[in-house]
Tab-separated table of C-alpha atoms and ligand atoms in Angstrom:
chain	number	residue	atom	x	y	z
O	1	MET	CA	0.023	-0.188	0.057
O	2	ASP	CA	1.360	3.442	-1.106
O	3	LEU	CA	1.803	5.231	2.391
O	4	SER	CA	1.136	8.831	0.856
O	5	LYS	CA	-2.226	7.347	0.037
O	6	LEU	CA	-3.436	6.198	3.627
O	7	THR	CA	-5.976	8.532	4.770
O	8	ARG	CA	-7.778	8.407	7.845
O	9	ARG	CA	-10.860	7.008	5.940
O	10	SER	CA	-8.701	4.129	4.507
O	11	PHE	CA	-6.870	3.532	7.451
O	12	THR	CA	-10.139	2.947	9.541
O	13	LYS	CA	-11.555	0.810	7.020
O	14	SER	CA	-8.295	-1.342	7.115
O	15	LEU	CA	-8.118	-1.571	10.864
O	16	ALA	CA	-12.060	-2.518	10.805
O	17	ALA	CA	-10.937	-5.206	8.379
O	18	ALA	CA	-8.236	-6.285	10.752
O	19	VAL	CA	-10.598	-6.390	13.881
O	20	GLY	CA	-13.307	-8.019	11.798
O	21	SER	CA	-10.754	-11.219	10.858
O	22	ILE	CA	-10.491	-11.593	14.648
O	23	PRO	CA	-12.628	-14.594	15.554
O	24	ALA	CA	-15.745	-13.760	17.294
O	25	ALA	CA	-14.750	-15.561	20.329
O	26	LYS	CA	-12.184	-12.952	20.739
O	27	LEU	CA	-14.624	-10.070	20.234
O	28	GLY	CA	-16.670	-11.504	23.336
O	29	GLY	CA	-18.799	-14.501	22.538
O	30	GLY	CA	-18.315	-16.699	19.613
O	31	LEU	CA	-19.466	-19.770	20.151
O	32	VAL	CA	-22.020	-18.745	22.798
O	33	ARG	CA	-23.413	-15.790	20.810
O	34	ASP	CA	-23.534	-17.833	17.544
O	35	ALA	CA	-25.366	-20.398	19.586
O	36	LYS	CA	-27.997	-17.668	21.314
O	37	ALA	CA	-28.583	-16.348	17.553
O	38	GLN	CA	-30.187	-19.862	17.186
O	39	ALA	CA	-32.671	-19.587	20.057
O	40	PRO	CA	-33.701	-23.414	20.811
O	41	GLN	CA	-36.814	-24.645	20.306
O	42	ALA	CA	-39.111	-25.557	23.551
O	43	ALA	CA	-38.910	-29.047	22.285
O	44	ASP	CA	-35.004	-29.326	21.709
O	45	LYS	CA	-34.353	-26.880	24.618
O	46	ASP	CA	-32.208	-29.355	26.934
O	47	GLU	CA	-30.986	-31.277	23.634
O	48	VAL	CA	-27.169	-31.156	23.723
O	49	LYS	CA	-25.476	-30.489	20.527
O	50	ILE	CA	-21.831	-31.407	19.685
O	51	VAL	CA	-19.825	-28.661	17.874
O	52	LYS	CA	-16.264	-29.480	16.159
O	53	THR	CA	-14.021	-26.806	17.224
O	54	SER	CA	-10.400	-26.415	18.148
O	55	CYS	CA	-8.625	-25.044	21.344
O	56	ARG	CA	-6.962	-21.734	20.556
O	57	ALA	CA	-5.048	-21.702	23.750
O	58	CYS	CA	-1.566	-22.294	22.777
O	59	ILE	CA	-0.005	-23.022	19.158
O	60	HIS	CA	-1.399	-26.759	19.058
O	61	ASN	CA	-4.909	-25.933	18.021
O	62	CYS	CA	-6.151	-29.310	19.437
O	63	GLY	CA	-9.170	-30.575	18.048
O	64	VAL	CA	-12.315	-30.006	20.425
O	65	LEU	CA	-15.928	-31.210	20.920
O	66	ALA	CA	-17.887	-28.452	22.430
O	67	HIS	CA	-21.210	-29.858	23.878
O	68	VAL	CA	-23.562	-27.004	23.825
O	69	ARG	CA	-26.963	-26.960	25.599
O	70	ASN	CA	-29.523	-24.136	25.750
O	71	GLY	CA	-26.864	-21.847	24.095
O	72	ARG	CA	-24.164	-22.429	26.415
O	73	VAL	CA	-21.078	-24.754	26.346
O	74	VAL	CA	-21.460	-27.224	29.114
O	75	LYS	CA	-18.463	-29.288	28.431
O	76	LEU	CA	-15.374	-29.364	26.228
O	77	GLU	CA	-13.551	-32.680	25.314
O	78	GLY	CA	-10.842	-33.763	22.961
O	79	ASN	CA	-12.146	-34.690	19.410
O	80	PRO	CA	-10.914	-38.389	18.994
O	81	GLU	CA	-10.970	-37.714	15.305
O	82	TYR	CA	-8.115	-35.102	15.546
O	83	PRO	CA	-5.252	-37.106	14.117
O	84	MET	CA	-2.616	-35.276	16.195
O	85	THR	CA	-4.316	-35.806	19.849
O	86	LYS	CA	-6.609	-38.805	19.245
O	87	GLY	CA	-8.921	-37.179	21.793
O	88	ALA	CA	-6.596	-35.661	24.305
O	89	MET	CA	-6.762	-32.247	25.621
O	90	CYS	CA	-4.422	-30.638	28.444
O	91	LEU	CA	-5.841	-28.786	31.406
O	92	LYS	CA	-5.397	-25.519	30.140
O	93	GLY	CA	-7.439	-26.436	27.245
O	94	LEU	CA	-10.192	-28.137	29.109
O	95	SER	CA	-10.345	-24.814	31.634
O	96	GLY	CA	-11.032	-22.925	28.346
O	97	ILE	CA	-14.808	-23.133	29.427
O	98	ASN	CA	-14.151	-21.045	32.537
O	99	ALA	CA	-12.479	-18.282	30.515
O	100	LEU	CA	-15.353	-18.298	28.331
O	101	TYR	CA	-17.818	-17.325	30.964
O	102	HIS	CA	-15.619	-15.674	33.373
O	103	PRO	CA	-17.276	-12.358	34.596
O	104	ASN	CA	-14.460	-10.403	34.151
O	105	ARG	CA	-13.940	-11.324	30.697
O	106	ASN	CA	-13.932	-8.506	28.037
O	107	MET	CA	-16.813	-8.399	26.298
O	108	TYR	CA	-17.159	-4.912	24.519
O	109	PRO	CA	-15.040	-1.965	24.288
O	110	MET	CA	-14.163	0.272	27.536
O	111	ILE	CA	-13.000	3.884	27.321
O	112	ARG	CA	-11.562	5.241	30.525
O	113	VAL	CA	-13.155	8.358	31.879
O	114	GLY	CA	-11.509	10.560	34.580
O	115	SER	CA	-7.909	9.971	35.657
O	116	LYS	CA	-5.902	6.690	35.751
O	117	ASP	CA	-6.161	6.548	39.406
O	118	GLU	CA	-9.906	6.759	39.534
O	119	ASN	CA	-10.139	3.547	37.358
O	120	LYS	CA	-13.409	4.586	36.182
O	121	TRP	CA	-14.810	3.273	32.629
O	122	LYS	CA	-17.448	3.856	30.025
O	123	ARG	CA	-18.742	1.041	27.366
O	124	ILE	CA	-18.483	2.547	24.001
O	125	SER	CA	-19.197	0.992	20.570
O	126	TRP	CA	-16.759	-0.815	18.510
O	127	GLU	CA	-17.461	1.714	16.001
O	128	GLU	CA	-16.397	4.557	18.250
O	129	ALA	CA	-13.465	2.549	19.967
O	130	ILE	CA	-12.277	1.763	16.123
O	131	ASP	CA	-12.487	5.266	15.401
O	132	THR	CA	-10.864	6.834	18.635
O	133	ILE	CA	-7.891	4.186	18.051
O	134	ALA	CA	-7.560	5.096	14.007
O	135	ARG	CA	-7.745	8.724	15.183
O	136	LYS	CA	-5.132	8.695	17.829
O	137	LEU	CA	-2.722	6.334	15.785
O	138	MET	CA	-3.066	8.907	12.629
O	139	ASP	CA	-2.533	11.905	14.816
O	140	THR	CA	0.600	9.953	16.411
O	141	ARG	CA	1.930	9.063	13.024
O	142	ALA	CA	1.397	12.997	11.596
O	143	LYS	CA	3.238	14.222	14.713
O	144	TYR	CA	6.073	12.017	15.451
O	145	GLY	CA	6.484	9.700	12.599
O	146	ALA	CA	5.107	6.003	12.015
O	147	GLU	CA	8.130	4.601	14.164
O	148	ALA	CA	6.485	6.414	17.404
O	149	VAL	CA	4.020	3.505	17.102
O	150	PHE	CA	5.002	0.326	18.573
O	151	CYS	CA	2.608	-2.860	18.728
O	152	SER	CA	2.654	-5.982	20.544
O	153	THR	CA	0.375	-9.391	20.627
O	154	GLY	CA	0.117	-12.665	22.100
O	155	GLY	CA	2.068	-15.719	21.055
O	156	GLY	CA	1.407	-18.671	18.567
O	157	GLY	CA	-1.866	-19.544	20.112
O	158	ASN	CA	-3.101	-16.004	19.349
O	159	PRO	CA	-5.336	-16.343	15.934
O	160	ALA	CA	-4.452	-12.753	15.159
O	161	PHE	CA	-0.868	-13.494	15.213
O	162	ARG	CA	-0.013	-12.296	11.639
O	163	SER	CA	-2.108	-9.298	11.770
O	164	ILE	CA	0.241	-7.476	13.833
O	165	SER	CA	2.916	-7.395	11.100
O	166	ARG	CA	0.741	-6.750	8.495
O	167	PHE	CA	-0.729	-3.744	10.138
O	168	CYS	CA	2.640	-2.370	11.045
O	169	ASN	CA	3.777	-2.803	7.297
O	170	ILE	CA	0.908	-0.866	6.028
O	171	PHE	CA	1.240	1.652	8.717
O	172	GLY	CA	5.032	2.177	8.196
O	173	THR	CA	6.403	1.064	11.590
O	174	PRO	CA	9.033	-1.473	12.157
O	175	ASN	CA	8.475	-1.721	16.139
O	176	TRP	CA	6.260	-4.806	16.797
O	177	TYR	CA	6.981	-7.996	18.667
O	178	GLU	CA	5.164	-10.852	20.070
O	179	PRO	CA	5.925	-11.784	23.537
O	180	GLY	CA	5.557	-15.630	22.696
O	181	CYS	CA	8.440	-15.715	20.593
O	182	ALA	CA	10.559	-12.818	22.169
O	183	GLN	CA	10.344	-13.522	25.566
O	184	CYS	CA	10.227	-17.572	25.690
O	185	TYR	CA	10.795	-19.486	22.412
O	186	LEU	CA	13.720	-17.624	21.006
O	187	PRO	CA	15.818	-16.807	24.050
O	188	ARG	CA	15.475	-20.616	25.323
O	189	THR	CA	16.261	-22.056	21.963
O	190	LEU	CA	19.316	-19.783	21.535
O	191	ALA	CA	20.612	-20.126	24.842
O	192	TYR	CA	20.088	-23.933	24.842
O	193	GLY	CA	22.018	-24.078	21.144
O	194	ILE	CA	24.943	-22.022	22.734
O	195	MET	CA	25.407	-23.835	25.552
O	196	TYR	CA	24.578	-27.516	24.543
O	197	GLY	CA	24.912	-27.298	21.074
O	198	GLY	CA	21.330	-28.769	20.661
O	199	PRO	CA	18.438	-27.548	18.613
O	200	SER	CA	16.016	-26.874	21.188
O	201	THR	CA	15.177	-27.634	25.013
O	202	SER	CA	11.656	-28.159	24.246
O	203	ILE	CA	9.782	-31.320	22.647
O	204	ALA	CA	6.661	-28.764	22.841
O	205	ASP	CA	8.813	-26.837	20.290
O	206	GLU	CA	8.947	-30.083	18.206
O	207	SER	CA	12.683	-29.863	17.851
O	208	ALA	CA	13.650	-33.205	19.720
O	209	LEU	CA	13.341	-34.650	16.292
O	210	GLU	CA	14.236	-38.280	16.937
O	211	ILE	CA	11.369	-39.185	18.993
O	212	TYR	CA	9.068	-38.547	15.860
O	213	VAL	CA	11.247	-41.296	13.778
O	214	PRO	CA	9.258	-44.332	14.155
O	215	ASN	CA	12.387	-46.669	14.026
O	216	THR	CA	14.704	-44.275	16.103
O	217	PRO	CA	17.469	-46.032	17.677
O	218	MET	CA	16.749	-44.121	20.992
O	219	LYS	CA	16.407	-46.572	23.761
O	220	SER	CA	15.461	-44.414	26.472
O	221	PHE	CA	14.119	-40.721	27.023
O	222	VAL	CA	14.019	-38.637	29.963
O	223	CYS	CA	11.559	-36.006	30.684
O	224	TRP	CA	12.646	-33.545	33.372
O	225	GLY	CA	10.092	-31.417	35.220
O	226	THR	CA	7.354	-32.040	32.569
O	227	ASP	CA	5.125	-34.530	30.767
O	228	PRO	CA	3.968	-33.642	27.491
O	229	SER	CA	1.359	-36.522	27.466
O	230	TYR	CA	-0.608	-34.156	29.639
O	231	SER	CA	0.977	-30.909	29.045
O	232	CYS	CA	1.372	-30.954	25.163
O	233	PRO	CA	-0.981	-33.705	23.754
O	234	ALA	CA	-0.601	-32.793	19.937
O	235	GLY	CA	3.272	-32.083	19.885
O	236	GLY	CA	5.791	-33.872	21.904
O	237	GLY	CA	3.006	-35.880	23.638
O	238	ARG	CA	1.627	-37.390	20.619
O	239	ALA	CA	5.092	-38.438	19.882
O	240	LEU	CA	5.684	-40.063	23.000
X	1	SF4	S1	-2.216	-28.270	24.298
X	1	SF4	FE1	-3.786	-27.834	25.623
X	1	SF4	S2	-3.899	-25.519	25.393
X	1	SF4	FE2	-2.721	-26.121	23.658
X	1	SF4	S3	-4.151	-26.480	21.915
X	1	SF4	FE3	-3.969	-28.499	22.879
X	1	SF4	S4	-5.492	-28.525	24.642
X	1	SF4	FE4	-5.363	-26.123	24.010
């Protein structure tokens, strides 16, 4: 995109498109909102529907069967058809149902009213939120340059992971990072390589390649402080 042609209006549109690409669950409701939209009839009020989905609580995206009754998820379980896990899920994934219905979960945009120490907030519409953000970003760019804007996002389990770099490229700032790589994966991988010469410290990163080879000559395997069968069913756990 030609930056000289990036107007406030086109910027707002591209930002709206980026936000639109975030799954509805991240915007407050997803599965629940969809299920509510199809209000159950009296006859099937208590019927439990099985919805095939996947866990996005980490990069492995394990296959999940969500049990939905009356528009509400009542149970999560692993999908036995999913080839990498064959029905396994870790505790974090199973706890997703609590995150979905947590009373403090963000469901809509809020804007601060008053000073920071007052901690007062007001609900606003998505349109107003996007417009406010767009206006501030464009004002900052005009005043200090695009590099004055810094963006960050969550790690590999984040469905909008790629959107940040795309957005920053268009906006013109090289300043972005994602904490999962910057604070977790890359430091431990690099440090391990420097100290031990090995490719990775974690089979969760799928770099302990030998365990994936069916006829590996490896005779024993020591897991120290971890059991990927429980904590990482789709990656190292599946291989074990
Ligand atoms: S390993 Fe756990 S957190 Fe990651 S996708 Fe699978 S169930 Fe979810």
